[in-house]
Amino acid sequence: MRSRRILAALLAAGLTVTLTACGGGASRSAVILSGATVDTAATFEPDSTMARLKAAGKVTIGTKWDQPLFGQKGLDGKPGGFDVEVGKIVAAKLGLRADQIEWKEAPSKFREEIIERKDVDMVIATYTMNATRKKRITFSGPYYTAAQDLLVKRDNTTITGPDSLRPTKARVCSVAGSASAENVLKYIDAKQLVKFDVYSKCRDALRVGQVDAMTTDNAILAGYLSQSPTAFKLLGTPFTKEPYGIGISRGDVKFCEFIHQVMVDAAKNGTYQKAWTETAGKFNKAIPTLPEFDSCA
Ligand code: GLU
């Protein structure tokens, strides 16, 4: 009798949990915002990465945790943003639902390392395709092209672009292991550079006046601006080109070509554009055109 009562209580509790999960609406991270359909019937060449991931019923993707619009961890512990939606589009073509993706944080400095260690199957994390990184990993892309820019306090009138950084002796913040921290050295002395592990720390340092500017891709800076439009301004003086690629194990040409095809199809069927309008496009209305992909070989 007692055990029956306990069982009834447990069932009731279980029911409550289920109802709460539905009543609260499925978390956005479990929803494919772009509308891409999960290709459950997909078949792949045996021994390919695609076949392995489909059979495992799971894919692990590294992304950013603190970059609004591209990759930001939400209150539910799951990330959202354009990079995250791109990941869901690729997963869907592997036959995997959004809730079959395991997300891991991929700070700039550790992206190559986590791919090499096979901690992740892909890194989609505002990740510029460049020659140094290509020695360690393979990129499928570009799926988006950003440009490095500067974010300053809204009332700053002395920093007007990269050329004004040295004469004003500005303290400039960026992130270790990023292309941004390297590129800006053309415009400043090394002692002017302050480096953190993630960009949100630069944003906080800028907000309290510990640094005078932060620099990285306009795509990332726009995310911080979108959250604090009265605190900051984006200079709009781009000084590099940052083609974003999806990082995978070095030499996995078949997986690279598969991702390429997925993105070309996504641009044709509108899911690429919808991924944008549902994320970064909430702030930056200009829908990008999928760039021409580089060769995977
Ligand atoms: N796109 C640049 C890079 O890959 C800067 C952004 C970042 O660190 O994620 O290094």
JSON list of N, CA and C in Angstrom, two decimals, residues 60-64 102-125 127 136-137 247-250:
[
{"chain": "A", "resi": 60, "resn": "THR", "atom": "N", "xyz": [29.42, 16.76, -31.20]},
{"chain": "A", "resi": 60, "resn": "THR", "atom": "CA", "xyz": [29.91, 17.71, -30.21]},
{"chain": "A", "resi": 60, "resn": "THR", "atom": "C", "xyz": [30.48, 18.93, -30.93]},
{"chain": "A", "resi": 61, "resn": "ILE", "atom": "N", "xyz": [29.96, 20.09, -30.57]},
{"chain": "A", "resi": 61, "resn": "ILE", "atom": "CA", "xyz": [30.36, 21.32, -31.27]},
{"chain": "A", "resi": 61, "resn": "ILE", "atom": "C", "xyz": [30.89, 22.35, -30.26]},
{"chain": "A", "resi": 62, "resn": "GLY", "atom": "N", "xyz": [32.03, 22.91, -30.60]},
{"chain": "A", "resi": 62, "resn": "GLY", "atom": "CA", "xyz": [32.61, 23.98, -29.78]},
{"chain": "A", "resi": 62, "resn": "GLY", "atom": "C", "xyz": [32.14, 25.32, -30.29]},
{"chain": "A", "resi": 63, "resn": "THR", "atom": "N", "xyz": [31.71, 26.19, -29.38]},
{"chain": "A", "resi": 63, "resn": "THR", "atom": "CA", "xyz": [31.31, 27.54, -29.77]},
{"chain": "A", "resi": 63, "resn": "THR", "atom": "C", "xyz": [31.64, 28.51, -28.64]},
{"chain": "A", "resi": 64, "resn": "LYS", "atom": "N", "xyz": [31.31, 29.78, -28.84]},
{"chain": "A", "resi": 64, "resn": "LYS", "atom": "CA", "xyz": [31.57, 30.77, -27.80]},
{"chain": "A", "resi": 64, "resn": "LYS", "atom": "C", "xyz": [30.42, 30.80, -26.81]},
{"chain": "A", "resi": 102, "resn": "GLU", "atom": "N", "xyz": [25.94, 18.18, -28.45]},
{"chain": "A", "resi": 102, "resn": "GLU", "atom": "CA", "xyz": [26.55, 18.57, -27.17]},
{"chain": "A", "resi": 102, "resn": "GLU", "atom": "C", "xyz": [27.40, 19.81, -27.44]},
{"chain": "A", "resi": 103, "resn": "TRP", "atom": "N", "xyz": [27.12, 20.89, -26.73]},
{"chain": "A", "resi": 103, "resn": "TRP", "atom": "CA", "xyz": [27.86, 22.14, -26.92]},
{"chain": "A", "resi": 103, "resn": "TRP", "atom": "C", "xyz": [28.96, 22.26, -25.90]},
{"chain": "A", "resi": 104, "resn": "LYS", "atom": "N", "xyz": [30.14, 22.70, -26.37]},
{"chain": "A", "resi": 104, "resn": "LYS", "atom": "CA", "xyz": [31.25, 22.94, -25.44]},
{"chain": "A", "resi": 104, "resn": "LYS", "atom": "C", "xyz": [31.78, 24.34, -25.68]},
{"chain": "A", "resi": 105, "resn": "GLU", "atom": "N", "xyz": [32.28, 24.95, -24.63]},
{"chain": "A", "resi": 105, "resn": "GLU", "atom": "CA", "xyz": [32.86, 26.29, -24.82]},
{"chain": "A", "resi": 105, "resn": "GLU", "atom": "C", "xyz": [34.18, 26.17, -25.55]},
{"chain": "A", "resi": 106, "resn": "ALA", "atom": "N", "xyz": [34.39, 27.04, -26.53]},
{"chain": "A", "resi": 106, "resn": "ALA", "atom": "CA", "xyz": [35.63, 27.03, -27.31]},
{"chain": "A", "resi": 106, "resn": "ALA", "atom": "C", "xyz": [36.26, 28.42, -27.30]},
{"chain": "A", "resi": 107, "resn": "PRO", "atom": "N", "xyz": [36.97, 28.77, -26.22]},
{"chain": "A", "resi": 107, "resn": "PRO", "atom": "CA", "xyz": [37.63, 30.09, -26.19]},
{"chain": "A", "resi": 107, "resn": "PRO", "atom": "C", "xyz": [38.66, 30.20, -27.31]},
{"chain": "A", "resi": 108, "resn": "SER", "atom": "N", "xyz": [38.90, 31.41, -27.78]},
{"chain": "A", "resi": 108, "resn": "SER", "atom": "CA", "xyz": [39.76, 31.62, -28.95]},
{"chain": "A", "resi": 108, "resn": "SER", "atom": "C", "xyz": [41.06, 30.82, -28.90]},
{"chain": "A", "resi": 109, "resn": "LYS", "atom": "N", "xyz": [41.72, 30.87, -27.76]},
{"chain": "A", "resi": 109, "resn": "LYS", "atom": "CA", "xyz": [43.06, 30.29, -27.65]},
{"chain": "A", "resi": 109, "resn": "LYS", "atom": "C", "xyz": [43.08, 28.76, -27.74]},
{"chain": "A", "resi": 110, "resn": "PHE", "atom": "N", "xyz": [41.97, 28.12, -27.47]},
{"chain": "A", "resi": 110, "resn": "PHE", "atom": "CA", "xyz": [41.98, 26.66, -27.38]},
{"chain": "A", "resi": 110, "resn": "PHE", "atom": "C", "xyz": [41.29, 25.95, -28.54]},
{"chain": "A", "resi": 111, "resn": "ARG", "atom": "N", "xyz": [40.89, 26.70, -29.57]},
{"chain": "A", "resi": 111, "resn": "ARG", "atom": "CA", "xyz": [40.09, 26.09, -30.63]},
{"chain": "A", "resi": 111, "resn": "ARG", "atom": "C", "xyz": [40.84, 24.99, -31.38]},
{"chain": "A", "resi": 112, "resn": "GLU", "atom": "N", "xyz": [42.09, 25.27, -31.80]},
{"chain": "A", "resi": 112, "resn": "GLU", "atom": "CA", "xyz": [42.84, 24.24, -32.52]},
{"chain": "A", "resi": 112, "resn": "GLU", "atom": "C", "xyz": [43.04, 23.02, -31.62]},
{"chain": "A", "resi": 113, "resn": "GLU", "atom": "N", "xyz": [43.41, 23.30, -30.37]},
{"chain": "A", "resi": 113, "resn": "GLU", "atom": "CA", "xyz": [43.72, 22.23, -29.43]},
{"chain": "A", "resi": 113, "resn": "GLU", "atom": "C", "xyz": [42.54, 21.28, -29.22]},
{"chain": "A", "resi": 114, "resn": "ILE", "atom": "N", "xyz": [41.34, 21.82, -29.04]},
{"chain": "A", "resi": 114, "resn": "ILE", "atom": "CA", "xyz": [40.21, 20.92, -28.77]},
{"chain": "A", "resi": 114, "resn": "ILE", "atom": "C", "xyz": [39.82, 20.11, -30.01]},
{"chain": "A", "resi": 115, "resn": "ILE", "atom": "N", "xyz": [40.12, 20.66, -31.18]},
{"chain": "A", "resi": 115, "resn": "ILE", "atom": "CA", "xyz": [39.87, 19.89, -32.41]},
{"chain": "A", "resi": 115, "resn": "ILE", "atom": "C", "xyz": [40.91, 18.77, -32.51]},
{"chain": "A", "resi": 116, "resn": "GLU", "atom": "N", "xyz": [42.17, 19.12, -32.28]},
{"chain": "A", "resi": 116, "resn": "GLU", "atom": "CA", "xyz": [43.24, 18.12, -32.36]},
{"chain": "A", "resi": 116, "resn": "GLU", "atom": "C", "xyz": [43.03, 16.99, -31.34]},
{"chain": "A", "resi": 117, "resn": "ARG", "atom": "N", "xyz": [42.58, 17.36, -30.16]},
{"chain": "A", "resi": 117, "resn": "ARG", "atom": "CA", "xyz": [42.37, 16.36, -29.11]},
{"chain": "A", "resi": 117, "resn": "ARG", "atom": "C", "xyz": [41.09, 15.55, -29.31]},
{"chain": "A", "resi": 118, "resn": "LYS", "atom": "N", "xyz": [40.32, 15.95, -30.33]},
{"chain": "A", "resi": 118, "resn": "LYS", "atom": "CA", "xyz": [39.02, 15.33, -30.63]},
{"chain": "A", "resi": 118, "resn": "LYS", "atom": "C", "xyz": [38.03, 15.47, -29.48]},
{"chain": "A", "resi": 119, "resn": "ASP", "atom": "N", "xyz": [38.16, 16.56, -28.75]},
{"chain": "A", "resi": 119, "resn": "ASP", "atom": "CA", "xyz": [37.17, 16.88, -27.72]},
{"chain": "A", "resi": 119, "resn": "ASP", "atom": "C", "xyz": [35.87, 17.32, -28.38]},
{"chain": "A", "resi": 120, "resn": "VAL", "atom": "N", "xyz": [35.99, 17.81, -29.60]},
{"chain": "A", "resi": 120, "resn": "VAL", "atom": "CA", "xyz": [34.83, 18.27, -30.36]},
{"chain": "A", "resi": 120, "resn": "VAL", "atom": "C", "xyz": [34.93, 17.73, -31.78]},
{"chain": "A", "resi": 121, "resn": "ASP", "atom": "N", "xyz": [33.78, 17.65, -32.46]},
{"chain": "A", "resi": 121, "resn": "ASP", "atom": "CA", "xyz": [33.78, 17.24, -33.87]},
{"chain": "A", "resi": 121, "resn": "ASP", "atom": "C", "xyz": [33.91, 18.45, -34.79]},
{"chain": "A", "resi": 122, "resn": "MET", "atom": "N", "xyz": [33.46, 19.59, -34.30]},
{"chain": "A", "resi": 122, "resn": "MET", "atom": "CA", "xyz": [33.53, 20.83, -35.09]},
{"chain": "A", "resi": 122, "resn": "MET", "atom": "C", "xyz": [33.68, 22.00, -34.13]},
{"chain": "A", "resi": 123, "resn": "VAL", "atom": "N", "xyz": [34.32, 23.07, -34.63]},
{"chain": "A", "resi": 123, "resn": "VAL", "atom": "CA", "xyz": [34.31, 24.33, -33.90]},
{"chain": "A", "resi": 123, "resn": "VAL", "atom": "C", "xyz": [33.65, 25.37, -34.81]},
{"chain": "A", "resi": 124, "resn": "ILE", "atom": "N", "xyz": [32.59, 25.98, -34.28]},
{"chain": "A", "resi": 124, "resn": "ILE", "atom": "CA", "xyz": [31.90, 27.05, -35.03]},
{"chain": "A", "resi": 124, "resn": "ILE", "atom": "C", "xyz": [31.87, 28.22, -34.06]},
{"chain": "A", "resi": 125, "resn": "ALA", "atom": "N", "xyz": [32.85, 29.10, -34.16]},
{"chain": "A", "resi": 125, "resn": "ALA", "atom": "CA", "xyz": [33.09, 30.06, -33.08]},
{"chain": "A", "resi": 125, "resn": "ALA", "atom": "C", "xyz": [33.80, 31.32, -33.58]},
{"chain": "A", "resi": 127, "resn": "TYR", "atom": "N", "xyz": [35.41, 31.97, -36.08]},
{"chain": "A", "resi": 127, "resn": "TYR", "atom": "CA", "xyz": [36.74, 31.37, -36.24]},
{"chain": "A", "resi": 127, "resn": "TYR", "atom": "C", "xyz": [37.33, 31.72, -37.61]},
{"chain": "A", "resi": 136, "resn": "ARG", "atom": "N", "xyz": [47.22, 23.14, -38.47]},
{"chain": "A", "resi": 136, "resn": "ARG", "atom": "CA", "xyz": [46.78, 22.22, -37.42]},
{"chain": "A", "resi": 136, "resn": "ARG", "atom": "C", "xyz": [45.39, 21.63, -37.64]},
{"chain": "A", "resi": 137, "resn": "ILE", "atom": "N", "xyz": [44.55, 22.35, -38.37]},
{"chain": "A", "resi": 137, "resn": "ILE", "atom": "CA", "xyz": [43.17, 21.89, -38.55]},
{"chain": "A", "resi": 137, "resn": "ILE", "atom": "C", "xyz": [42.73, 22.16, -39.99]},
{"chain": "A", "resi": 247, "resn": "GLY", "atom": "N", "xyz": [35.80, 24.73, -38.12]},
{"chain": "A", "resi": 247, "resn": "GLY", "atom": "CA", "xyz": [37.04, 23.98, -37.91]},
{"chain": "A", "resi": 247, "resn": "GLY", "atom": "C", "xyz": [36.76, 22.51, -37.64]},
{"chain": "A", "resi": 248, "resn": "ILE", "atom": "N", "xyz": [37.49, 21.64, -38.36]},
{"chain": "A", "resi": 248, "resn": "ILE", "atom": "CA", "xyz": [37.36, 20.18, -38.17]},
{"chain": "A", "resi": 248, "resn": "ILE", "atom": "C", "xyz": [38.75, 19.56, -38.17]},
{"chain": "A", "resi": 249, "resn": "SER", "atom": "N", "xyz": [38.81, 18.26, -37.94]},
{"chain": "A", "resi": 249, "resn": "SER", "atom": "CA", "xyz": [40.11, 17.57, -37.89]},
{"chain": "A", "resi": 249, "resn": "SER", "atom": "C", "xyz": [40.87, 17.77, -39.20]},
{"chain": "A", "resi": 250, "resn": "ARG", "atom": "N", "xyz": [42.16, 17.99, -39.07]},
{"chain": "A", "resi": 250, "resn": "ARG", "atom": "CA", "xyz": [42.99, 18.27, -40.24]},
{"chain": "A", "resi": 250, "resn": "ARG", "atom": "C", "xyz": [42.93, 17.11, -41.24]}
]
